[in-house]
Short mmCIF file of N, CA and C in Angstrom, two decimals:
data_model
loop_
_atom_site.label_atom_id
_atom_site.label_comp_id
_atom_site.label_asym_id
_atom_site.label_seq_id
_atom_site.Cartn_x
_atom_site.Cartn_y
_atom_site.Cartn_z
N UNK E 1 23.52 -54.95 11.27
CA UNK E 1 22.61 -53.81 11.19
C UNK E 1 22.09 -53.70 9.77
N UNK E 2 21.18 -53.53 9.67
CA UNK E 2 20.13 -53.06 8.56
C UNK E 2 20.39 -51.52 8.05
N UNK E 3 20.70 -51.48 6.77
CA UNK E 3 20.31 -49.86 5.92
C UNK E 3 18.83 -50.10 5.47
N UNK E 4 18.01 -48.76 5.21
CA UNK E 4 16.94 -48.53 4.99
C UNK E 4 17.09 -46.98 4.26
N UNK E 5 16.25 -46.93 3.14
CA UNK E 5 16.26 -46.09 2.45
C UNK E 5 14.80 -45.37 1.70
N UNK E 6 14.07 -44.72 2.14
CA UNK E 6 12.60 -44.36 1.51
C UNK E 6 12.87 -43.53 0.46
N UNK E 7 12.50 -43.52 -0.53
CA UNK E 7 12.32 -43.09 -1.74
C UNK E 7 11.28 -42.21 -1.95
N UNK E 8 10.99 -40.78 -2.21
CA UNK E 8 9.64 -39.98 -2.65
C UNK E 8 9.52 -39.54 -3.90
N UNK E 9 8.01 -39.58 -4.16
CA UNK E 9 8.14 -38.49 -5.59
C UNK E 9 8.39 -37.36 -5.08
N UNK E 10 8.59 -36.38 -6.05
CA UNK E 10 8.36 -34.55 -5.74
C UNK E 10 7.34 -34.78 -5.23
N UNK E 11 6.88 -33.82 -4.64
CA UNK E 11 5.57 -32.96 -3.89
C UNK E 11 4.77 -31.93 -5.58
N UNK E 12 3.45 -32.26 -5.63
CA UNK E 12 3.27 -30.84 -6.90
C UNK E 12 2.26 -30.16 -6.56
N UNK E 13 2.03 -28.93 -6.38
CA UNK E 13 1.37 -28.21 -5.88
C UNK E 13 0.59 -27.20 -7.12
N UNK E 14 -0.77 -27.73 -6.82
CA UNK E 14 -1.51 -26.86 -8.21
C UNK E 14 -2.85 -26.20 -7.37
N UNK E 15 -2.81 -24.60 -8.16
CA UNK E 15 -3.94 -23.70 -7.62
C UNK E 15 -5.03 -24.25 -8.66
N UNK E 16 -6.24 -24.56 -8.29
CA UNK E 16 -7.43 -24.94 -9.13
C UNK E 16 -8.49 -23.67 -9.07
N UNK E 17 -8.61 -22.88 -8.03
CA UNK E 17 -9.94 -22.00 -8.11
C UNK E 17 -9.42 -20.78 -7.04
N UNK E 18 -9.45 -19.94 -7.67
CA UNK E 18 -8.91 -18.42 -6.77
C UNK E 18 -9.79 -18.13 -5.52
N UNK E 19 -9.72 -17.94 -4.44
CA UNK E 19 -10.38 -17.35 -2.91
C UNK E 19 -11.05 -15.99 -3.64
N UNK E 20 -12.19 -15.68 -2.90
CA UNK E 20 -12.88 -14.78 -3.20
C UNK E 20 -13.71 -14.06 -2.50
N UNK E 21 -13.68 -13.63 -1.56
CA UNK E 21 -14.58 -12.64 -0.17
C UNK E 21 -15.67 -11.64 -0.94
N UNK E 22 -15.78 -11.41 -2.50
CA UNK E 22 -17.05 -10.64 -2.82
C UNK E 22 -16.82 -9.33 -2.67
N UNK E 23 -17.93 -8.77 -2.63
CA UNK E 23 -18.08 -7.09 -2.84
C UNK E 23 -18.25 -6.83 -0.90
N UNK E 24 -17.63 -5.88 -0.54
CA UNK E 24 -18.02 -5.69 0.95
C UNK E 24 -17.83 -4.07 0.72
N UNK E 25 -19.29 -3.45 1.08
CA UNK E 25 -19.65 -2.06 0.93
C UNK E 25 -19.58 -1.75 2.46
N UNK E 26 -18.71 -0.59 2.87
CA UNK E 26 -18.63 0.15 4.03
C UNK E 26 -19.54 1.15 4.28
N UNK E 27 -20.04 1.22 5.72
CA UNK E 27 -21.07 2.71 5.85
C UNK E 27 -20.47 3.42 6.51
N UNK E 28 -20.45 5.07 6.33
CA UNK E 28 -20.22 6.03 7.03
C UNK E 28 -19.67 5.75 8.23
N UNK E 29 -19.50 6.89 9.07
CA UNK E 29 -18.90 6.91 10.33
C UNK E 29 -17.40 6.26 10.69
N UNK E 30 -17.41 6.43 11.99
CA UNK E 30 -15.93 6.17 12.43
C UNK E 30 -16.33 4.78 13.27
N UNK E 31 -15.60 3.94 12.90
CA UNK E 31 -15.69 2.72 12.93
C UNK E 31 -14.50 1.47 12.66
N UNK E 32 -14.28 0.76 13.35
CA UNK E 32 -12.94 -0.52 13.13
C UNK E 32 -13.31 -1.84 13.12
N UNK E 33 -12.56 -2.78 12.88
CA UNK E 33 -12.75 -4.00 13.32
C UNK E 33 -13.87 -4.94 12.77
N UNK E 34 -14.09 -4.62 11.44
CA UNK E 34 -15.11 -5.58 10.56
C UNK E 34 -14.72 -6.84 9.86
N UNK E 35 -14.71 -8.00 10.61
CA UNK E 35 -13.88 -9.05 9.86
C UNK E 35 -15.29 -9.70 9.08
N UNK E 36 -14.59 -9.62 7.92
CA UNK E 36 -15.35 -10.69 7.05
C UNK E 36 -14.34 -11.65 6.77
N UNK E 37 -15.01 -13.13 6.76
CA UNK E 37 -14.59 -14.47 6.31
C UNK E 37 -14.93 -15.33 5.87
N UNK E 38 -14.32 -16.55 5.17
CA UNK E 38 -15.05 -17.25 4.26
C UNK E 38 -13.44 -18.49 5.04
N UNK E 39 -14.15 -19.51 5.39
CA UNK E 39 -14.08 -20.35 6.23
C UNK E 39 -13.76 -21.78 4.89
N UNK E 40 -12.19 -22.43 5.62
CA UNK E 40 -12.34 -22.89 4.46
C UNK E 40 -13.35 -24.70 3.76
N UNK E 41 -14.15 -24.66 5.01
CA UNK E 41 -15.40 -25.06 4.99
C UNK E 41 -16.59 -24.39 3.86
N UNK E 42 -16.48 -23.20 3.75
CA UNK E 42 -17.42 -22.56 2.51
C UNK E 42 -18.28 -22.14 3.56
N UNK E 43 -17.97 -21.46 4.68
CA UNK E 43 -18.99 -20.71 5.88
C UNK E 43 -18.21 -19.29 5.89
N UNK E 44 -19.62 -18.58 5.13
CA UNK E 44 -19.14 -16.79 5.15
C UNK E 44 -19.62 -16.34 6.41
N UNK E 45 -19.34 -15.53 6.77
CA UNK E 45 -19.39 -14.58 7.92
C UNK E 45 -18.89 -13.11 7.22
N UNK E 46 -20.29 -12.41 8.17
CA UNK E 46 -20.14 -10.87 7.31
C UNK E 46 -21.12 -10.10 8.18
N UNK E 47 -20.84 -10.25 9.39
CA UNK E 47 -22.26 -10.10 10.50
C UNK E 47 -22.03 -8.55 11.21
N UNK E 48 -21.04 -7.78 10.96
CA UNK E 48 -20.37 -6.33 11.54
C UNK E 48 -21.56 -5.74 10.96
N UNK E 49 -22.24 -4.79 11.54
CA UNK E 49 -23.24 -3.90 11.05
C UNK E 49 -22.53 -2.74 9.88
N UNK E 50 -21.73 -2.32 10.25
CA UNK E 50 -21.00 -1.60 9.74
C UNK E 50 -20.48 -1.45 7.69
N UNK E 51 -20.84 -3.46 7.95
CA UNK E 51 -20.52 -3.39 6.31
C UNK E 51 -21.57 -4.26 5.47
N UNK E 52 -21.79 -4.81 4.31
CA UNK E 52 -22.58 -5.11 3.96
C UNK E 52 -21.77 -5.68 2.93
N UNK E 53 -22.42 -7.30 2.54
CA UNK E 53 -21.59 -7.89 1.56
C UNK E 53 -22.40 -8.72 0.70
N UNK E 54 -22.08 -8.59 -0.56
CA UNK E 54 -22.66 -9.24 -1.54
C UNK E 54 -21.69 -9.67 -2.78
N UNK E 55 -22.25 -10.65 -3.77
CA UNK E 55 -21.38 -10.87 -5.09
C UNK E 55 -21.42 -12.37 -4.41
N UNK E 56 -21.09 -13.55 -5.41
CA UNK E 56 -20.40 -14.40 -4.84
C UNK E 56 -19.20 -14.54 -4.28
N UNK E 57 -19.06 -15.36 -3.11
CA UNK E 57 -17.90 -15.98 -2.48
C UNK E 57 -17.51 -17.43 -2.56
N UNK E 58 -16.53 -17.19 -2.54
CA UNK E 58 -15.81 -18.36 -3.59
C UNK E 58 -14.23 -18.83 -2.40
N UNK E 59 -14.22 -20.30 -2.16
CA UNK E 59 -13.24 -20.87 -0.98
C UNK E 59 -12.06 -21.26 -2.41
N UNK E 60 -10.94 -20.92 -2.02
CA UNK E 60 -9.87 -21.57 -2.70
C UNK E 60 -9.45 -22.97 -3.00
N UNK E 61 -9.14 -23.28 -4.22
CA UNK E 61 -8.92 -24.75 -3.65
C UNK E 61 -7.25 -25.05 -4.79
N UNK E 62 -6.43 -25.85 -4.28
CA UNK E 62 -5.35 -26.52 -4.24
C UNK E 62 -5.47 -28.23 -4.53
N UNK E 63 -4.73 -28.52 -5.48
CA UNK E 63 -4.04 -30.00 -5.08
C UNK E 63 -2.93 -29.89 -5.34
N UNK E 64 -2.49 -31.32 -4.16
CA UNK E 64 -1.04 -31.70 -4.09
C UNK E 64 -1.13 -33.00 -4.64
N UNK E 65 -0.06 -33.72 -4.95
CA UNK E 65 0.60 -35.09 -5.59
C UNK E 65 1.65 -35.14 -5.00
N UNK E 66 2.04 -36.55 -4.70
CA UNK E 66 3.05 -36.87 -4.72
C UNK E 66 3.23 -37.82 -4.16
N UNK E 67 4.05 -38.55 -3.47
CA UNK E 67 4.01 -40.10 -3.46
C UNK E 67 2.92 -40.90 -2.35
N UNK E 68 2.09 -41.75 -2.88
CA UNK E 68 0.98 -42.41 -2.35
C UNK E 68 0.99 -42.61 -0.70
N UNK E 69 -0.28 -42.49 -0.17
CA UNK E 69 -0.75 -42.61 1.34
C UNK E 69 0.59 -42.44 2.41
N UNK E 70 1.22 -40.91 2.20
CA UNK E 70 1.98 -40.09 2.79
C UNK E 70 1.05 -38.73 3.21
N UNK E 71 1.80 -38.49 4.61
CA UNK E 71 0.58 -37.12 5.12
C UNK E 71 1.57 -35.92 4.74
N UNK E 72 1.08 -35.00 4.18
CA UNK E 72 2.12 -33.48 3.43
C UNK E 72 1.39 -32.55 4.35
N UNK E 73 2.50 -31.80 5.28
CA UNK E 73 2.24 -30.81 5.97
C UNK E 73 1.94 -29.48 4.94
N UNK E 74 0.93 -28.47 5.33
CA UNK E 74 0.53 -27.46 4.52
C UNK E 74 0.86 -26.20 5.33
N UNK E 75 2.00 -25.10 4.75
CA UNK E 75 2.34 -24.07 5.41
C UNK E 75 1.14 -22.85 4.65
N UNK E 76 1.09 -22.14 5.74
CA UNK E 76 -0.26 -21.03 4.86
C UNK E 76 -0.37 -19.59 5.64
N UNK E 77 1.04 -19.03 5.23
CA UNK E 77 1.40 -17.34 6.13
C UNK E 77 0.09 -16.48 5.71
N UNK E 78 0.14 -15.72 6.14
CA UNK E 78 -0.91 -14.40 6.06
C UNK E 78 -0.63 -14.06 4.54
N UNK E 79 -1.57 -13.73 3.62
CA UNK E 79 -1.48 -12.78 2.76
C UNK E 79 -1.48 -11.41 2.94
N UNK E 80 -0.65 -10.70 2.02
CA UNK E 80 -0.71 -9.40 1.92
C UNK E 80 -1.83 -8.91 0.53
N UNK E 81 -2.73 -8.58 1.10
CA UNK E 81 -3.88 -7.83 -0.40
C UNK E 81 -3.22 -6.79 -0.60
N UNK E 82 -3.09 -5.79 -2.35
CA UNK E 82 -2.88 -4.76 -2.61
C UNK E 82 -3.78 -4.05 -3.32
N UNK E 83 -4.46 -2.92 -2.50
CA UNK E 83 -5.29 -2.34 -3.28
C UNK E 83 -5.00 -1.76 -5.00
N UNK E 84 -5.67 -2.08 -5.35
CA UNK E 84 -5.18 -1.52 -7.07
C UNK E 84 -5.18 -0.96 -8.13
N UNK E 85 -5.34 0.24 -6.87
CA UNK E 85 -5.97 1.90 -7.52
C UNK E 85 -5.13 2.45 -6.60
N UNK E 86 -4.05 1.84 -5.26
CA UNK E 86 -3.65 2.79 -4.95
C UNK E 86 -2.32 1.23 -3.95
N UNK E 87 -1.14 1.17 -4.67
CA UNK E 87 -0.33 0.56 -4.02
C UNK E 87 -0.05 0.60 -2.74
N UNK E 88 -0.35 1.94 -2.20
CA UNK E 88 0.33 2.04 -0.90
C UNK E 88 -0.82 1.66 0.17
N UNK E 89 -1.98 1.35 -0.15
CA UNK E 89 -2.98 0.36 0.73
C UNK E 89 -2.78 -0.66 0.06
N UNK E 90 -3.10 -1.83 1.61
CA UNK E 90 -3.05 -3.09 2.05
C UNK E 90 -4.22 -3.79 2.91
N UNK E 91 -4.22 -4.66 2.74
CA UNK E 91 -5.16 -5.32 3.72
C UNK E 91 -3.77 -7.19 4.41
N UNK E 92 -4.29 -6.94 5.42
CA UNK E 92 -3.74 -8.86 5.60
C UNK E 92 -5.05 -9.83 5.70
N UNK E 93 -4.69 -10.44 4.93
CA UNK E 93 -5.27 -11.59 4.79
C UNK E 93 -5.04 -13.02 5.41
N UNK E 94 -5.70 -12.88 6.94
CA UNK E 94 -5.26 -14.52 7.66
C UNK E 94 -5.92 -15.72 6.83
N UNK E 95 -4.83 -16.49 6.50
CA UNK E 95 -4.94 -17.97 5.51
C UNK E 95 -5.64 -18.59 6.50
N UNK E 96 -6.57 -19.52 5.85
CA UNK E 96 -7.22 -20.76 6.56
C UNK E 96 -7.28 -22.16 5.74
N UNK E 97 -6.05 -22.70 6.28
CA UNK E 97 -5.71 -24.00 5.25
C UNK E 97 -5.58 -25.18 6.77
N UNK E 98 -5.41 -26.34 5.59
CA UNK E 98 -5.63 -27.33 6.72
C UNK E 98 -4.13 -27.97 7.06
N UNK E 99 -3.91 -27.78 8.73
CA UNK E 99 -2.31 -28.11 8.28
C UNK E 99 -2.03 -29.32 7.68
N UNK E 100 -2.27 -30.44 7.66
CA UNK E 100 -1.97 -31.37 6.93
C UNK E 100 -3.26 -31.99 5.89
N UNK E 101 -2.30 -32.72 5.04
CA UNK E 101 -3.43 -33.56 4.04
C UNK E 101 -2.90 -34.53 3.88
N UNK E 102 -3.76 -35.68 3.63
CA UNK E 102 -3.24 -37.33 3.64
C UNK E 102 -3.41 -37.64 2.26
N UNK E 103 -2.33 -37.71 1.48
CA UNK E 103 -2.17 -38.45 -0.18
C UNK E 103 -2.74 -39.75 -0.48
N UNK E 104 -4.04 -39.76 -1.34
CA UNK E 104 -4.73 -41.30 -1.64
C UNK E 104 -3.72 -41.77 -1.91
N UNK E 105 -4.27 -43.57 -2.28
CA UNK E 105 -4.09 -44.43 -2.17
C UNK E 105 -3.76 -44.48 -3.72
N UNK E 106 -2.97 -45.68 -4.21
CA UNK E 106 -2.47 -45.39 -5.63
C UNK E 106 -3.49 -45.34 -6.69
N UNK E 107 -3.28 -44.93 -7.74
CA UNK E 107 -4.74 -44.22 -8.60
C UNK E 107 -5.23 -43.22 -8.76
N UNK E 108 -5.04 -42.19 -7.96
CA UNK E 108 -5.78 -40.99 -7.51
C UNK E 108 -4.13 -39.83 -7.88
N UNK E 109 -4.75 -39.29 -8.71
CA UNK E 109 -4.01 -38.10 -8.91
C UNK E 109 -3.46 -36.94 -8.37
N UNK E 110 -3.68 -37.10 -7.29
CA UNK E 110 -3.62 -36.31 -5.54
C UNK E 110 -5.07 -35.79 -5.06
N UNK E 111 -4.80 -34.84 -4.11
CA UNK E 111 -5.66 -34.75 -3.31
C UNK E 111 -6.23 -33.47 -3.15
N UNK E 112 -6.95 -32.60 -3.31
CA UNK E 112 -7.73 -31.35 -3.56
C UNK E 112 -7.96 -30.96 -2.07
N UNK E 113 -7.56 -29.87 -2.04
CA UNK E 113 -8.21 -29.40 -0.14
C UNK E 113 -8.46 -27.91 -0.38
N UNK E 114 -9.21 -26.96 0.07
CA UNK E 114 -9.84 -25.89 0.38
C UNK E 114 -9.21 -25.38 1.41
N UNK E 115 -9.01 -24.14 0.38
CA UNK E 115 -8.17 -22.68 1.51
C UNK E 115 -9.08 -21.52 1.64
N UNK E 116 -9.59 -21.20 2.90
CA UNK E 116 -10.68 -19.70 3.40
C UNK E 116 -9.38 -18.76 3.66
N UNK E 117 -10.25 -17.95 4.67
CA UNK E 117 -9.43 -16.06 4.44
C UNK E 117 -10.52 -15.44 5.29
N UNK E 118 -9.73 -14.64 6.19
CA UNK E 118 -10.35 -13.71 6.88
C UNK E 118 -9.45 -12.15 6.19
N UNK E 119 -10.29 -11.11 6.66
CA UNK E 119 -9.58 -10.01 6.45
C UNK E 119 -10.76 -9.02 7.29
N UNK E 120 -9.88 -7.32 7.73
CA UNK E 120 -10.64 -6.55 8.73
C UNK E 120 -10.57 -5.64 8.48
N UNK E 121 -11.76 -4.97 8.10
CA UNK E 121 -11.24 -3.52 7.83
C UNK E 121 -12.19 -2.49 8.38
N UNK E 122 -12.27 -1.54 8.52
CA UNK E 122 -12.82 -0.14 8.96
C UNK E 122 -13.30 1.19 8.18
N UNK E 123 -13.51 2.18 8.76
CA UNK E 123 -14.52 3.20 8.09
C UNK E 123 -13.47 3.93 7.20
N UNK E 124 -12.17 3.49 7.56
CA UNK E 124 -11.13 4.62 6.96
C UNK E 124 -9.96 3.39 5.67
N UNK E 125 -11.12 2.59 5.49
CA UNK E 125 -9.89 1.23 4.07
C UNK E 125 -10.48 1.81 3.27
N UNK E 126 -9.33 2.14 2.19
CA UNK E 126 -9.60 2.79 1.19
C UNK E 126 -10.62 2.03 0.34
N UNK E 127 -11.25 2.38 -0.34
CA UNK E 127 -12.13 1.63 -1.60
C UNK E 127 -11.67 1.13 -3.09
N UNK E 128 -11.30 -0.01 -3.42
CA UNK E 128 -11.02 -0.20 -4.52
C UNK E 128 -10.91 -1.71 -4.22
N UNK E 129 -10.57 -2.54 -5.61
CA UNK E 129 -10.25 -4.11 -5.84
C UNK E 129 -8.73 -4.30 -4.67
N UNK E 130 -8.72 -5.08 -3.90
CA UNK E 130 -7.61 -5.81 -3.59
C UNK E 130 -7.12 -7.37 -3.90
N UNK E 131 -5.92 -7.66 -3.85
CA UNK E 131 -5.58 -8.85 -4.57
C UNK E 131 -4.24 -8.74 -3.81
N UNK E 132 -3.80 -10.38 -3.93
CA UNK E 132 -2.81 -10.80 -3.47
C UNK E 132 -2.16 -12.18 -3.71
N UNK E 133 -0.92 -12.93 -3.42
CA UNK E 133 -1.10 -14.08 -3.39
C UNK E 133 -0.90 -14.88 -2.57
N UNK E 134 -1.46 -16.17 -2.68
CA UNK E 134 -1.19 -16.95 -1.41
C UNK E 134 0.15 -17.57 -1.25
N UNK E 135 0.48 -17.39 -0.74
CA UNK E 135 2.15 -18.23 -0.31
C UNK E 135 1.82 -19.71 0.02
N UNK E 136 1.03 -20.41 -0.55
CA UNK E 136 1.20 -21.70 0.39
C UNK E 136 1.87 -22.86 -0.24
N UNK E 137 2.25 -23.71 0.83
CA UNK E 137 3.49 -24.53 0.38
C UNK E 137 3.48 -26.02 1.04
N UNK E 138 4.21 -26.71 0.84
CA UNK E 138 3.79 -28.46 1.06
C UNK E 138 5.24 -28.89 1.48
N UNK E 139 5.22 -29.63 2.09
CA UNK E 139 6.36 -30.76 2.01
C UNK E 139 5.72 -32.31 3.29
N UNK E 140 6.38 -33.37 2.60
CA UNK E 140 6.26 -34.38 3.58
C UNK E 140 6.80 -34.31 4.89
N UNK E 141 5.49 -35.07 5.81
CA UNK E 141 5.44 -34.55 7.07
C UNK E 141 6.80 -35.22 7.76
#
């Protein structure tokens, strides 16, 4: 019988450019269910009559490294946003990452992939900056 033994580098996981959904102005009335998103393709959606969005939007982006033409599964839970004028509002933030990514070929310093974000809110989310962070995480598949 044969032993066999694979060898890996670490996995390294680096944030390059922060997610960014923009300014989204709410109108009056009683009202729910306004998802705005930014697709992690770089496709906004902001089509609820209800709200109105402007500023740039901006898709997240990540690289990983680590040992050559290996596929690294990508975990990517919901964010929690915290408003930050007033802790005790929240928003969730559904992650849009790609579950896996395939590590070039030797030479290449890893591999860059793009993370979007949905989030929903209504006539009654408080108004102010929200922020949060992304939990996302790697390991070989």
């Amino acid at each position: 019988a044969t032993v066999k033994a694979t060898v890996v580098k670490p996995l390294t996981l680096t944030a390059l450019q922060d997610l960014d959904l923009g300014t989204i102005a709410l109108s009056t009335g009683t009202w729910s269910g306004a998802t705005i998103s930014l697709s992690r393709a770089g496709v906004f959606s902001c089509t609820n009559p209800n709200v109105t969005c402007s500023g740039p939007q901006q898709v997240g982006m990540y690289q990983v490294a680590g040992t050559n033409k290996l596929t690294v599964q990508v975990t990517a839970p919901n964010a929690t946003l915290v408003n930050q004028s007033d802790g005790s509002k929240t928003l969730t933030m559904v992650i849009d990452a790609p579950s896996s990514v395939a590590l070039p070929n030797s030479g290449n310093p890893g591999v860059d992939f793009p993370v979007g974000g949905s989030i929903t809110v209504s006539a009654s989310t408080a108004s102010g900056l929200y922020s949060g962070t992304m939990n996302i995480t790697v390991d070989y598949q």
